[in-house]
Phi, psi and omega in degrees: 000140180243112182254138184215165170252126183226158172253128179211132179054042177064022175230155177258132185235151162268130189222167176238130179269130179255107190296316187298324184252002182054040179256153172249121177264105179285118188268310179195159178289137179291151179292154178286345180219161183072191181234108186296324181289321176298319178301322177290316182303322183277001184222095186299322181294316179292323178301314179298320180292314186290327184268004183289329181210155183260146173283316178220155173234125181228166176292149182296339178275001182262006181233161172252122182280126176257165174306129185298327174251127183258330186222071176295160184288348182206179175302159171292125183268129188234149178247126181265150174051054186253008167237136187302314182295323178290321177302320180290316181293325179289319179298328182269001187276340186088000181253002186265107177263003183267354186256130177283153179304140177066013179271144176298146185291336181279121182292151178275335179224155179303134175265112186248129175223187182217160173239137178293147181299337179296348179284339188292134175219166186292165186296340182230021179272173183276147168269126188239082180292144172277088191298344179289337183243352178214139175235004184235071184266129186238161179249153176210107178282131184213149169280129176256137178253131179251121182286142181242346185220131181300140178195150174225143182055047181285128179276155183309315185288351178250359190299314184293340176293342181261003182261128176273317182184195189222152180216181180248138181228139167251107181277072182297139188221136171270100187295325181292321176291324177301317180285319184298319185267000175063013173206181196251349190300308185292321179290339180263340193253030176281140178310137180074006183272021173216070169303135186212146176132213356290346185209179168254118176273123185294151190298336181290347182251003187233136172258090193295340182267010178210066180239130174282131178244120182230146176221131176243144170239117183053039177086352179269122179290117183254321183235137177203113179209181178231145183295346174292346180271002178302137175293311177248117184285175185300315177301321178295318180297314181295318178299316182295311183292317184288346173292335181259323187219153176287132174264135184240159176306134180092349175295146187240132177238124173266125194271359179114160184245148177283176174296157177112007176290169187301322182289349181279352181263159178233104000285165181300151178248079179282158180290147180233158177307134180095345180296148178243121181252123180240131179234132178231133173237127186304142180068352179257301180154206186218141167238153185210120187226132177265143180274128180279000000 
């Protein structure tokens, strides 16, 4: 099942995407407060009831896709340098302040940072860099994990029991701000720097350890990897993060990006106004965002 938040007829709906017919089944109007999808995620009985029938059915091109989760309980949690080839390209880029001298580029433990929720924008909305403060804007295609069950100190063998589903994330980054501030929050947390969606594909329909992740810029394939190549798999990531903090329904974890980001080229290929970034993850879907 693919659950999404969409705008249609000047209203916001929780909806279900029907892949075979490219239809959107509008289930119910989203609440004016709180996060309606999170409320569903945390209540299996209500989820079954709400998704049982549609109020309206419209074509998928008749809606505007919004971030599927609007109000997570915390920042978007992200894992850095989680593909070996990307860890190497980042270490050699001159933008990596997390690596000690003479240290191997592959991290020994998950590197966890965050993006503020204000960065989230729809799957087909524009990326709007503040060009006055950054000229080195980069793309990062990533698998996003959406938590479905509250947990703390979650063990590896129980981790998938806490996952509701999966989505697509572009962890857009201002590399110059990332280097200038010696940490990643400001360079990662610019408004619109987290295109996400188009929906959350429920875990029963996704094989998370065997997903192709691809990213194109203006039609040029830049990134192509498989989630089986993750240095730290999803259970390890969940175990590591939940050892420090409680994970709640609707929390979002970005699992890391493959090699092929802009800083990995010589010279670097940073995003420019007018560029079109397309990310596709097998069995989940596609997001596509133009740079303003």
